[in-house]
């Protein structure tokens, strides 16, 4: 191929006599108009450049309705303006369905993640936790795993509800759940039984360690109380701890933990009654 280019006024960084760049692609940097502006007609040179190995330029072909018609098998002579409009409406509909399907998949994934969770607190729902507890009771005694069942009651939640309302109560429960989750993490199980009670199932933790976790939760809640409309709300969690034994059912273990909670609550009330008398 013969390529006409102007003489160079700047010495080349590559080989040659300084008139031409050593870059084989440099010839394409000069257009016809540029050559005329930069040189006289009698200074044009004809240079042989081998372009067989240079890639041909590829331009993106825009989408046209006839292309889709070809994919659908519609002959070119039958692609009328009405057919083009129909195909265009069909493509818009397909795009809309694709977006709806994508949103549906995202929603389904969200439901799968939140399945078994209590929407009020974010903890395991009562049915989910009880199912886990029943499954654990079926293998209790067949392995060496120690299981501790813990019930937590927010003792003064009714007073808080009367003073601050339902919005404060909802936020307080979520605050308590987040605090408890800092000390009761996977593989331990943390659930919400409803009313004022949370529940947890701990693995390979003895009663002393469980009590220390409960005390740490109380200290953390007291150190970082829940704030509602600029006011700090004081809540009093009370814990009942029970070590699961062979032969326990899910309900009997839960009743035993609740019995321990009532005993702990009576002890706390007795302590509060003696304080005004200086005992």
Tab-separated table of C-alpha atoms in Angstrom, residues 85-182:
chain	number	residue	atom	x	y	z
A	85	UNK	CA	-43.280	-0.880	16.396
A	86	UNK	CA	-44.646	-4.203	17.626
A	87	UNK	CA	-41.139	-5.571	18.191
A	88	UNK	CA	-40.160	-2.372	19.994
A	89	UNK	CA	-43.130	-2.666	22.353
A	90	UNK	CA	-42.264	-6.330	22.903
A	91	UNK	CA	-38.677	-5.461	23.826
A	92	UNK	CA	-39.858	-2.805	26.290
A	93	UNK	CA	-42.161	-5.376	27.860
A	94	UNK	CA	-39.353	-7.946	28.084
A	95	UNK	CA	-37.062	-5.416	29.757
A	96	UNK	CA	-39.786	-4.602	32.275
A	97	UNK	CA	-40.320	-8.270	33.056
A	98	UNK	CA	-36.576	-8.756	33.487
A	99	UNK	CA	-36.423	-5.910	36.009
A	100	UNK	CA	-39.434	-7.292	37.882
A	101	UNK	CA	-37.806	-10.733	37.997
A	102	UNK	CA	-34.599	-9.221	39.375
A	103	UNK	CA	-36.514	-7.374	42.099
A	104	UNK	CA	-38.448	-10.533	42.921
A	105	UNK	CA	-35.217	-12.497	43.348
A	106	UNK	CA	-33.841	-9.806	45.685
A	107	UNK	CA	-37.049	-9.885	47.724
A	108	UNK	CA	-36.960	-13.676	47.897
A	109	UNK	CA	-33.344	-13.572	49.096
A	110	UNK	CA	-34.343	-11.061	51.772
A	111	UNK	CA	-37.190	-13.291	52.947
A	112	UNK	CA	-34.855	-16.293	53.041
A	113	UNK	CA	-32.417	-14.355	55.235
A	114	UNK	CA	-35.128	-13.054	57.556
A	115	UNK	CA	-37.045	-16.351	57.763
A	116	UNK	CA	-37.352	-17.489	61.352
A	117	UNK	CA	-36.518	-14.026	62.693
A	118	UNK	CA	-38.771	-11.976	64.894
A	119	UNK	CA	-39.572	-8.746	63.000
A	120	UNK	CA	-40.015	-6.889	66.280
A	121	UNK	CA	-36.526	-7.433	67.719
A	122	UNK	CA	-34.480	-9.192	65.022
A	123	UNK	CA	-33.833	-12.197	67.268
A	124	UNK	CA	-34.926	-15.755	66.507
A	125	UNK	CA	-38.682	-16.021	66.690
A	126	UNK	CA	-40.291	-18.182	69.360
A	127	UNK	CA	-41.247	-21.015	66.949
A	128	UNK	CA	-37.750	-21.086	65.465
A	129	UNK	CA	-36.027	-21.106	68.847
A	130	UNK	CA	-38.342	-23.766	70.258
A	131	UNK	CA	-37.690	-25.965	67.220
A	132	UNK	CA	-33.949	-25.618	67.805
A	133	UNK	CA	-34.418	-26.396	71.490
A	134	UNK	CA	-36.490	-29.502	70.714
A	135	UNK	CA	-33.828	-30.723	68.312
A	136	UNK	CA	-31.169	-30.246	70.996
A	137	UNK	CA	-33.249	-32.147	73.555
A	138	UNK	CA	-33.388	-35.188	71.277
A	139	UNK	CA	-29.587	-35.518	71.355
A	140	UNK	CA	-29.042	-34.403	74.957
A	141	UNK	CA	-27.059	-37.129	76.732
A	142	UNK	CA	-25.807	-38.734	73.534
A	143	UNK	CA	-22.877	-36.312	73.238
A	144	UNK	CA	-20.576	-34.469	75.613
A	145	UNK	CA	-22.005	-31.030	74.927
A	146	UNK	CA	-23.075	-28.980	77.939
A	147	UNK	CA	-26.166	-26.855	77.295
A	148	UNK	CA	-27.269	-23.872	79.362
A	149	UNK	CA	-30.714	-22.350	78.906
A	150	UNK	CA	-31.085	-18.687	79.856
A	151	UNK	CA	-34.295	-16.657	80.124
A	152	UNK	CA	-34.063	-12.860	80.398
A	153	UNK	CA	-37.017	-10.742	81.494
A	154	UNK	CA	-37.167	-6.955	81.289
A	155	UNK	CA	-38.770	-6.505	84.696
A	156	UNK	CA	-39.881	-2.870	84.468
A	157	UNK	CA	-41.047	-2.816	80.848
A	158	UNK	CA	-44.656	-2.038	81.821
A	159	UNK	CA	-43.554	1.068	83.696
A	160	UNK	CA	-41.502	2.166	80.688
A	161	UNK	CA	-44.498	1.641	78.413
A	162	UNK	CA	-46.687	3.797	80.642
A	163	UNK	CA	-44.096	6.575	80.868
A	164	UNK	CA	-42.744	6.707	77.310
A	165	UNK	CA	-45.147	4.804	75.073
A	166	UNK	CA	-44.973	2.010	72.537
A	167	UNK	CA	-42.332	3.623	70.329
A	168	UNK	CA	-39.887	3.726	73.221
A	169	UNK	CA	-40.686	0.115	74.106
A	170	UNK	CA	-39.993	-1.072	70.565
A	171	UNK	CA	-36.678	0.744	70.389
A	172	UNK	CA	-35.692	-0.493	73.839
A	173	UNK	CA	-36.270	-4.131	72.912
A	174	UNK	CA	-34.092	-3.760	69.818
A	175	UNK	CA	-31.425	-2.055	71.930
A	176	UNK	CA	-31.440	-4.881	74.473
A	177	UNK	CA	-31.256	-7.492	71.706
A	178	UNK	CA	-28.213	-5.825	70.126
A	179	UNK	CA	-26.508	-5.661	73.520
A	180	UNK	CA	-27.213	-9.309	74.307
A	181	UNK	CA	-26.000	-10.343	70.859
A	182	UNK	CA	-22.572	-8.873	71.695
